[in-house]
Amino acid sequence: MRPLLALLLAAGIASAAPNVLFVYTDDQAFDTIHALGNKDISTPTLDALVARGFTFTNAYCQGGQSPAVCVPSRTMLLSGRSTFRTPAYNAKTYDKPTLGKVFREAGYATLCVSKPGNSFRPAHDHFEKVVHIPHSGAETNAKCADAVLEMLKADDGKKPFIVYYAPSMPHDPRTAEKEYHAKYDPAKLTLPKNFMAESPLDIGVRDIRDEKLAKYPRDEKEVRQHLADYYACITSLDHHLGRIFDALKAAKKLDDTVVIFTSDQGLAVGGRHGLMGKQNLYEHFKSPLVIAGPGVPKGKIDALVYLHDLFPTACELAGVKIPAECDGASLVPVLNGKKEKVRDALFAVYTGTQRMVRDERWKLLWFPKLGKFQLFDLKTDPDELTNLADVKEHAEKLAAMKKLMAQQQEQFGDTIERVK
């Protein structure tokens, strides 16, 4: 069957198909948007997107087998596959569906703007045009936005377009333009509620580069400076995303463009649980997720979603056939109010050392090599400060969550032993 867009093109009504702008930032935690509750940060462009779009507050990368979690995250997103079904991260070629390939074959003009490393390069090659921009400090955000603006300036409107816009910010080294660093006085920033000088549990990541960006034990002054630099990079990113939105608006294309804004994963910058990086599965691992555009209502929901759900979601919003190989679930039924959720539980991994499962309220972390568990009631303890795994009154809940984790391990083809 021919994709819907191909039929529209043949009928001369391609304008009915929306453009798609897929914004995929690097290491941006879920709670770094002013409009979603972070009063310390300035994000006017994202605030406006939240105001006109639909926000998902529980969006997760499913983890991976690499300390550079951005690699599996981008591989899952671009291939639509779940964590144990992704192609090899170092693959040179890939002949199955990818985001760029599917949209290109459906008749879209396709552009990939991304960092060249720590991503899934074969999927980049499936886009019609690829602009690789290495992380180059303060100029990075501007260079990435300029590449998109160049495409928009040349766009003749004969085809709808999809842009995969993945700047390598706010990943370290965190240097933005001076004006954005000047916005943030470290001494005035709020430390996370779960800031700790030392992690109460050694989960085996102390010597990973992300964790070595700050000294042990974590020093409040040093951590505040990290937060200030992190926020400066996000505010810079926000400004340059605004330039793209302004160009779309000036070209009268913004109202016809689906915008999907998210990040490859969050991280613990700020000393959350005594950590700094993304090699863990606490809640700071979540990504922001806002979708806006034609047919997308305003709203906010705490439904549990994976980032690789966004591949089929983009397809359905654009009228492009969803590949059978996609493991994700389209979020369109949630967007249009036909469903409140697409799944009851989420499962995530980090190498062979950590496993996570959560439902709408409860979350279980398992550290197989340590033989330890952490159980959190996210309704009463969203910052994961009180471990209930060893509390007698919660023994039944612990057993139920272990059972759920084992089921999820089986469902996704986990390569380690089942939890007991």
Short mmCIF file of C-alpha atoms in Angstrom, two decimals:
data_model
loop_
_atom_site.label_atom_id
_atom_site.label_comp_id
_atom_site.label_asym_id
_atom_site.label_seq_id
_atom_site.Cartn_x
_atom_site.Cartn_y
_atom_site.Cartn_z
CA MET A 1 0.00 0.00 0.00
CA ARG A 2 1.34 3.41 -0.89
CA PRO A 3 1.94 5.79 2.04
CA LEU A 4 -0.65 8.50 2.54
CA LEU A 5 1.83 11.20 1.63
CA ALA A 6 2.65 9.56 -1.71
CA LEU A 7 -1.06 9.58 -2.53
CA LEU A 8 -1.29 13.25 -1.56
CA LEU A 9 1.69 14.09 -3.75
CA ALA A 10 0.17 12.24 -6.68
CA ALA A 11 -3.07 14.11 -6.17
CA GLY A 12 -1.27 17.43 -6.02
CA ILE A 13 -2.30 18.20 -2.45
CA ALA A 14 0.99 17.62 -0.62
CA SER A 15 0.34 20.73 1.46
CA ALA A 16 -2.05 18.58 3.50
CA ALA A 17 0.97 16.75 4.94
CA PRO A 18 2.61 18.61 7.83
CA ASN A 19 6.26 19.45 8.15
CA VAL A 20 8.06 17.86 11.10
CA LEU A 21 10.73 19.49 13.27
CA PHE A 22 12.26 16.90 15.59
CA VAL A 23 14.35 18.62 18.28
CA TYR A 24 16.60 16.19 20.15
CA THR A 25 18.92 17.94 22.60
CA ASP A 26 21.84 16.34 24.40
CA ASP A 27 21.77 15.60 28.15
CA GLN A 28 18.82 17.86 29.00
CA ALA A 29 16.93 16.75 32.10
CA PHE A 30 13.14 16.82 32.24
CA ASP A 31 13.00 19.62 34.80
CA THR A 32 14.94 22.30 32.92
CA ILE A 33 12.03 24.29 31.47
CA HIS A 34 10.77 27.37 33.32
CA ALA A 35 7.13 26.80 32.36
CA LEU A 36 7.26 23.30 33.85
CA GLY A 37 8.33 24.47 37.27
CA ASN A 38 12.01 25.38 37.22
CA LYS A 39 11.97 28.99 38.41
CA ASP A 40 15.76 29.36 38.20
CA ILE A 41 16.04 28.90 34.44
CA SER A 42 15.09 31.16 31.52
CA THR A 43 13.52 29.31 28.57
CA PRO A 44 11.05 31.67 26.84
CA THR A 45 10.96 29.73 23.57
CA LEU A 46 10.26 26.42 25.29
CA ASP A 47 7.76 28.11 27.60
CA ALA A 48 5.80 29.26 24.54
CA LEU A 49 5.99 25.74 23.09
CA VAL A 50 4.61 24.31 26.33
CA ALA A 51 1.80 26.89 26.28
CA ARG A 52 0.62 25.81 22.84
CA GLY A 53 1.56 22.12 22.98
CA PHE A 54 1.08 18.84 24.80
CA THR A 55 3.56 17.89 27.54
CA PHE A 56 4.44 14.38 28.68
CA THR A 57 6.02 14.41 32.15
CA ASN A 58 7.19 10.79 32.21
CA ALA A 59 9.30 10.26 29.09
CA TYR A 60 12.23 7.85 29.35
CA CYS A 61 15.12 6.62 27.29
CA GLN A 62 15.16 2.84 27.81
CA GLY A 63 18.84 2.92 28.73
CA GLY A 64 21.52 0.81 27.08
CA GLN A 65 24.74 -1.12 27.28
CA SER A 66 27.10 1.84 27.00
CA PRO A 67 28.25 4.50 29.50
CA ALA A 68 27.68 6.97 26.65
CA VAL A 69 23.93 6.50 27.01
CA CYS A 70 23.28 9.02 24.24
CA VAL A 71 24.43 6.39 21.72
CA PRO A 72 21.76 3.78 22.52
CA SER A 73 19.20 6.53 23.02
CA ARG A 74 19.76 7.96 19.55
CA THR A 75 19.92 4.49 18.06
CA MET A 76 16.56 3.59 19.59
CA LEU A 77 14.95 6.82 18.46
CA LEU A 78 16.25 6.70 14.89
CA SER A 79 15.51 2.98 14.41
CA GLY A 80 12.32 2.76 16.46
CA ARG A 81 13.68 -0.34 18.20
CA SER A 82 13.77 -1.12 21.93
CA THR A 83 17.02 -1.41 23.84
CA PHE A 84 17.82 -5.11 23.26
CA ARG A 85 16.65 -5.03 19.63
CA THR A 86 18.66 -2.09 18.34
CA PRO A 87 21.30 -2.56 15.67
CA ALA A 88 24.92 -2.55 16.83
CA TYR A 89 25.99 0.94 17.85
CA ASN A 90 29.14 0.66 15.69
CA ALA A 91 27.33 -0.68 12.61
CA LYS A 92 28.57 0.80 9.34
CA THR A 93 25.34 0.20 7.44
CA TYR A 94 21.71 -0.54 8.32
CA ASP A 95 19.08 -1.61 5.80
CA LYS A 96 16.00 -1.57 7.99
CA PRO A 97 13.64 1.40 8.50
CA THR A 98 14.97 4.53 10.13
CA LEU A 99 13.35 7.90 10.73
CA GLY A 100 15.08 9.51 7.77
CA LYS A 101 14.54 6.57 5.44
CA VAL A 102 10.84 6.19 6.16
CA PHE A 103 10.07 9.88 5.68
CA ARG A 104 12.29 10.17 2.61
CA GLU A 105 10.55 7.21 0.96
CA ALA A 106 7.21 8.80 1.83
CA GLY A 107 8.10 11.87 -0.20
CA TYR A 108 9.51 14.20 2.44
CA ALA A 109 12.55 16.42 2.04
CA THR A 110 14.82 15.29 4.89
CA LEU A 111 17.57 17.04 6.84
CA CYS A 112 19.73 15.76 9.69
CA VAL A 113 21.66 18.28 11.79
CA SER A 114 23.57 16.45 14.48
CA LYS A 115 26.85 15.89 16.23
CA PRO A 116 28.91 13.37 14.23
CA GLY A 117 29.81 11.09 17.13
CA ASN A 118 27.89 9.25 19.85
CA SER A 119 24.92 8.72 17.57
CA PHE A 120 23.76 6.12 15.05
CA ARG A 121 25.58 7.18 11.90
CA PRO A 122 23.93 4.76 9.43
CA ALA A 123 20.57 6.36 10.30
CA HIS A 124 22.03 9.81 9.62
CA ASP A 125 23.03 8.62 6.15
CA HIS A 126 19.39 7.85 5.33
CA PHE A 127 18.54 11.55 5.37
CA GLU A 128 18.75 13.39 2.06
CA LYS A 129 21.05 16.02 3.53
CA VAL A 130 23.29 15.59 6.56
CA VAL A 131 25.11 18.40 8.37
CA HIS A 132 27.45 17.18 11.09
CA ILE A 133 28.48 19.85 13.58
CA PRO A 134 31.01 18.79 16.23
CA HIS A 135 30.67 20.15 19.74
CA SER A 136 32.61 23.41 19.52
CA GLY A 137 31.76 25.24 22.72
CA ALA A 138 29.87 28.51 22.73
CA GLU A 139 29.33 28.50 18.95
CA THR A 140 27.64 25.10 18.83
CA ASN A 141 24.02 26.16 19.26
CA ALA A 142 24.32 28.97 16.72
CA LYS A 143 25.98 26.74 14.12
CA CYS A 144 23.31 24.05 14.44
CA ALA A 145 20.47 26.57 14.15
CA ASP A 146 22.16 28.22 11.15
CA ALA A 147 22.15 24.90 9.30
CA VAL A 148 18.38 24.59 9.77
CA LEU A 149 17.82 28.23 8.81
CA GLU A 150 19.78 27.70 5.60
CA MET A 151 17.46 24.83 4.67
CA LEU A 152 14.35 26.85 5.47
CA LYS A 153 15.59 29.74 3.36
CA ALA A 154 16.07 27.43 0.37
CA ASP A 155 12.84 25.48 0.85
CA ASP A 156 10.55 25.88 -2.15
CA GLY A 157 7.54 24.30 -0.46
CA LYS A 158 7.10 21.60 -3.10
CA LYS A 159 7.55 18.89 -0.52
CA PRO A 160 6.88 18.79 3.20
CA PHE A 161 10.07 18.42 5.21
CA ILE A 162 11.32 16.65 8.28
CA VAL A 163 14.28 18.09 10.17
CA TYR A 164 16.08 15.99 12.75
CA TYR A 165 17.72 18.76 14.78
CA ALA A 166 20.08 17.30 17.38
CA PRO A 167 22.59 19.88 18.70
CA SER A 168 25.19 18.60 21.17
CA MET A 169 24.04 20.90 23.98
CA PRO A 170 23.79 21.17 26.97
CA HIS A 171 26.34 18.32 27.04
CA ASP A 172 29.66 19.22 28.65
CA PRO A 173 31.95 21.07 28.20
CA ARG A 174 29.24 23.57 29.07
CA THR A 175 30.20 26.84 27.43
CA ALA A 176 27.59 29.17 25.96
CA GLU A 177 27.74 32.76 24.78
CA LYS A 178 28.85 35.16 27.54
CA GLU A 179 25.43 36.81 27.74
CA TYR A 180 23.82 33.54 28.83
CA HIS A 181 26.45 32.74 31.45
CA ALA A 182 25.90 36.26 32.77
CA LYS A 183 22.25 35.43 33.47
CA TYR A 184 23.10 32.95 36.21
CA ASP A 185 24.64 33.67 39.59
CA PRO A 186 25.57 30.25 40.99
CA ALA A 187 25.00 31.42 44.57
CA LYS A 188 21.34 32.13 43.82
CA LEU A 189 20.52 28.77 42.24
CA THR A 190 18.45 26.16 44.05
CA LEU A 191 20.14 22.84 44.67
CA PRO A 192 18.02 19.75 43.92
CA LYS A 193 16.12 18.36 46.90
CA ASN A 194 18.05 15.13 46.49
CA PHE A 195 21.50 16.76 46.44
CA MET A 196 23.92 14.61 48.38
CA ALA A 197 27.63 15.03 49.02
CA GLU A 198 28.07 11.29 48.58
CA SER A 199 25.85 8.65 47.05
CA PRO A 200 24.48 6.36 49.78
CA LEU A 201 24.99 3.38 47.46
CA ASP A 202 28.10 2.74 45.36
CA ILE A 203 26.54 1.71 42.04
CA GLY A 204 29.89 1.36 40.29
CA VAL A 205 30.06 4.61 38.32
CA ARG A 206 32.49 6.72 40.40
CA ASP A 207 35.26 6.46 37.82
CA ILE A 208 33.14 7.22 34.75
CA ARG A 209 34.05 10.55 33.11
CA ASP A 210 30.67 12.19 33.86
CA GLU A 211 31.11 11.58 37.58
CA LYS A 212 34.70 12.86 37.54
CA LEU A 213 33.57 16.31 36.37
CA ALA A 214 33.14 17.28 40.03
CA LYS A 215 35.21 16.28 43.04
CA TYR A 216 34.19 13.90 45.81
CA PRO A 217 32.53 14.58 48.16
CA ARG A 218 30.31 16.90 46.15
CA ASP A 219 30.83 20.51 47.10
CA GLU A 220 27.77 22.77 47.03
CA LYS A 221 29.63 25.75 45.56
CA GLU A 222 31.16 23.66 42.77
CA VAL A 223 27.85 21.96 42.00
CA ARG A 224 26.05 25.32 41.80
CA GLN A 225 28.61 26.44 39.22
CA HIS A 226 27.89 23.31 37.19
CA LEU A 227 24.19 24.13 37.33
CA ALA A 228 24.82 27.72 36.25
CA ASP A 229 26.83 26.58 33.23
CA TYR A 230 24.23 23.92 32.41
CA TYR A 231 21.39 26.44 32.52
CA ALA A 232 23.38 28.92 30.41
CA CYS A 233 23.75 26.32 27.66
CA ILE A 234 20.03 25.53 27.80
CA THR A 235 19.09 29.21 27.61
CA SER A 236 21.39 29.58 24.60
CA LEU A 237 19.80 26.54 22.99
CA ASP A 238 16.38 28.03 23.73
CA HIS A 239 17.34 31.29 22.01
CA HIS A 240 18.56 29.60 18.86
CA LEU A 241 15.51 27.33 18.72
CA GLY A 242 13.53 30.57 18.85
CA ARG A 243 15.35 31.76 15.74
CA ILE A 244 14.13 28.64 13.92
CA PHE A 245 10.56 29.17 15.12
CA ASP A 246 10.72 32.81 14.02
CA ALA A 247 11.86 31.75 10.55
CA LEU A 248 9.05 29.21 10.31
CA LYS A 249 6.55 31.84 11.39
CA ALA A 250 7.89 34.40 8.89
CA ALA A 251 7.58 31.83 6.11
CA LYS A 252 4.02 31.01 7.28
CA LYS A 253 5.04 27.42 7.95
CA LEU A 254 4.92 27.24 11.75
CA ASP A 255 1.21 26.40 11.87
CA ASP A 256 1.83 23.54 9.42
CA THR A 257 4.77 22.08 11.34
CA VAL A 258 4.65 19.35 13.96
CA VAL A 259 7.28 20.12 16.59
CA ILE A 260 8.55 17.29 18.77
CA PHE A 261 10.91 18.54 21.47
CA THR A 262 12.82 16.15 23.71
CA SER A 263 16.35 15.10 24.73
CA ASP A 264 18.32 11.86 24.51
CA GLN A 265 18.18 11.51 28.29
CA GLY A 266 18.52 13.53 31.44
CA LEU A 267 21.37 13.39 33.93
CA ALA A 268 22.19 14.04 37.57
CA VAL A 269 24.04 17.36 37.23
CA GLY A 270 23.50 19.18 40.50
CA GLY A 271 24.71 16.31 42.67
CA ARG A 272 21.41 14.44 42.71
CA HIS A 273 21.93 11.32 44.79
CA GLY A 274 25.58 12.37 44.93
CA LEU A 275 25.86 11.85 41.16
CA MET A 276 26.56 14.04 38.14
CA GLY A 277 25.98 11.89 35.06
CA LYS A 278 23.52 9.75 33.14
CA GLN A 279 24.83 6.31 34.06
CA ASN A 280 21.99 5.63 36.48
CA LEU A 281 18.22 5.15 36.40
CA TYR A 282 16.93 7.61 39.00
CA GLU A 283 14.15 9.97 37.95
CA HIS A 284 16.52 12.70 36.77
CA PHE A 285 17.21 10.32 33.88
CA LYS A 286 13.88 11.41 32.34
CA SER A 287 13.70 13.69 29.31
CA PRO A 288 11.44 16.67 28.64
CA LEU A 289 8.84 15.95 25.97
CA VAL A 290 6.56 18.51 24.34
CA ILE A 291 4.64 18.00 21.09
CA ALA A 292 2.89 20.85 19.26
CA GLY A 293 1.49 21.50 15.83
CA PRO A 294 -1.52 20.90 13.59
CA GLY A 295 -4.07 18.64 15.24
CA VAL A 296 -2.20 18.53 18.56
CA PRO A 297 -4.22 19.93 21.49
CA LYS A 298 -2.88 21.80 24.47
CA GLY A 299 -2.43 19.57 27.45
CA LYS A 300 -0.26 17.76 29.97
CA ILE A 301 -0.23 14.15 31.10
CA ASP A 302 1.84 11.82 33.24
CA ALA A 303 1.42 8.78 30.97
CA LEU A 304 4.47 6.51 30.80
CA VAL A 305 6.27 6.78 27.45
CA TYR A 306 9.54 5.73 25.84
CA LEU A 307 11.51 8.02 23.58
CA HIS A 308 11.38 5.39 20.83
CA ASP A 309 7.59 5.85 20.88
CA LEU A 310 8.30 9.09 19.06
CA PHE A 311 9.23 7.38 15.77
CA PRO A 312 5.74 5.90 15.25
CA THR A 313 4.18 9.04 16.73
CA ALA A 314 5.87 11.25 14.13
CA CYS A 315 4.77 8.85 11.41
CA GLU A 316 1.13 8.86 12.47
CA LEU A 317 1.01 12.63 12.89
CA ALA A 318 2.40 13.01 9.36
CA GLY A 319 0.19 10.35 7.74
CA VAL A 320 3.22 8.16 7.03
CA LYS A 321 2.90 4.40 7.40
CA ILE A 322 4.46 3.11 10.63
CA PRO A 323 7.06 0.39 9.89
CA ALA A 324 6.26 -3.04 11.29
CA GLU A 325 9.75 -3.10 12.82
CA CYS A 326 8.92 -0.28 15.26
CA ASP A 327 8.78 -1.44 18.86
CA GLY A 328 7.39 1.84 20.14
CA ALA A 329 3.73 2.75 20.50
CA SER A 330 2.33 5.82 18.78
CA LEU A 331 1.24 8.47 21.28
CA VAL A 332 -1.41 9.88 18.94
CA PRO A 333 -4.26 8.09 20.79
CA VAL A 334 -3.14 9.92 23.94
CA LEU A 335 -2.83 13.22 22.11
CA ASN A 336 -6.34 12.96 20.65
CA GLY A 337 -7.88 11.84 23.94
CA LYS A 338 -8.84 8.33 22.84
CA LYS A 339 -6.51 6.78 25.43
CA GLU A 340 -5.03 7.94 28.72
CA LYS A 341 -1.91 5.80 28.27
CA VAL A 342 -0.24 3.36 25.90
CA ARG A 343 1.32 1.13 28.59
CA ASP A 344 1.05 0.33 32.29
CA ALA A 345 4.76 0.01 33.10
CA LEU A 346 8.21 1.15 32.00
CA PHE A 347 11.45 -0.84 32.03
CA ALA A 348 14.98 0.54 31.66
CA VAL A 349 18.53 -0.79 31.88
CA TYR A 350 22.10 0.35 32.34
CA THR A 351 24.73 -2.16 31.23
CA GLY A 352 24.50 -5.35 33.28
CA THR A 353 24.57 -3.45 36.54
CA GLN A 354 21.21 -1.69 36.89
CA ARG A 355 17.58 -2.42 36.11
CA MET A 356 14.50 -0.26 36.67
CA VAL A 357 10.79 -0.85 36.45
CA ARG A 358 7.99 1.50 37.38
CA ASP A 359 4.25 1.73 37.16
CA GLU A 360 2.12 4.81 37.68
CA ARG A 361 3.16 5.09 41.33
CA TRP A 362 5.87 2.65 42.36
CA LYS A 363 9.44 2.25 41.16
CA LEU A 364 11.95 -0.55 41.74
CA LEU A 365 15.69 -0.29 41.11
CA TRP A 366 17.77 -3.47 41.09
CA PHE A 367 21.56 -3.60 41.25
CA PRO A 368 22.29 -7.25 40.33
CA LYS A 369 26.01 -7.22 41.08
CA LEU A 370 25.39 -5.67 44.49
CA GLY A 371 22.36 -7.81 45.28
CA LYS A 372 20.51 -4.67 46.37
CA PHE A 373 17.13 -3.10 45.69
CA GLN A 374 15.63 0.34 46.08
CA LEU A 375 11.85 0.77 46.20
CA PHE A 376 10.30 4.21 45.94
CA ASP A 377 6.77 5.53 46.22
CA LEU A 378 6.94 8.23 43.56
CA LYS A 379 3.58 9.66 44.59
CA THR A 380 4.83 10.67 48.04
CA ASP A 381 8.56 10.68 47.31
CA PRO A 382 9.23 11.97 43.75
CA ASP A 383 12.85 12.76 44.63
CA GLU A 384 13.52 9.14 45.65
CA LEU A 385 14.84 9.94 49.09
CA THR A 386 13.30 7.10 51.09
CA ASN A 387 14.14 3.51 50.14
CA LEU A 388 11.28 1.23 51.18
CA ALA A 389 12.81 -2.04 49.96
CA ASP A 390 13.76 -3.18 53.44
CA VAL A 391 10.65 -1.90 55.18
CA LYS A 392 8.59 -4.85 56.38
CA GLU A 393 5.25 -3.14 55.65
CA HIS A 394 6.20 -2.92 51.96
CA ALA A 395 7.39 -6.51 51.49
CA GLU A 396 4.30 -7.38 49.44
CA LYS A 397 4.80 -4.38 47.13
CA LEU A 398 8.49 -5.26 46.74
CA ALA A 399 7.54 -8.79 45.67
CA ALA A 400 4.96 -7.46 43.21
CA MET A 401 7.46 -5.06 41.64
CA LYS A 402 10.07 -7.83 41.33
CA LYS A 403 7.48 -9.91 39.49
CA LEU A 404 6.69 -6.98 37.20
CA MET A 405 10.39 -6.46 36.50
CA ALA A 406 10.86 -10.14 35.62
CA GLN A 407 7.91 -9.91 33.22
CA GLN A 408 9.40 -6.83 31.57
CA GLN A 409 12.81 -8.52 31.32
CA GLU A 410 11.15 -11.38 29.49
CA GLN A 411 9.11 -9.09 27.25
CA PHE A 412 12.10 -7.05 26.09
CA GLY A 413 14.59 -9.91 25.90
CA ASP A 414 16.89 -8.85 28.71
CA THR A 415 20.29 -10.49 28.43
CA ILE A 416 20.85 -10.98 32.16
CA GLU A 417 19.21 -13.28 34.68
CA ARG A 418 15.63 -12.63 35.73
CA VAL A 419 15.17 -10.90 39.04
CA LYS A 420 14.01 -13.04 41.95
#
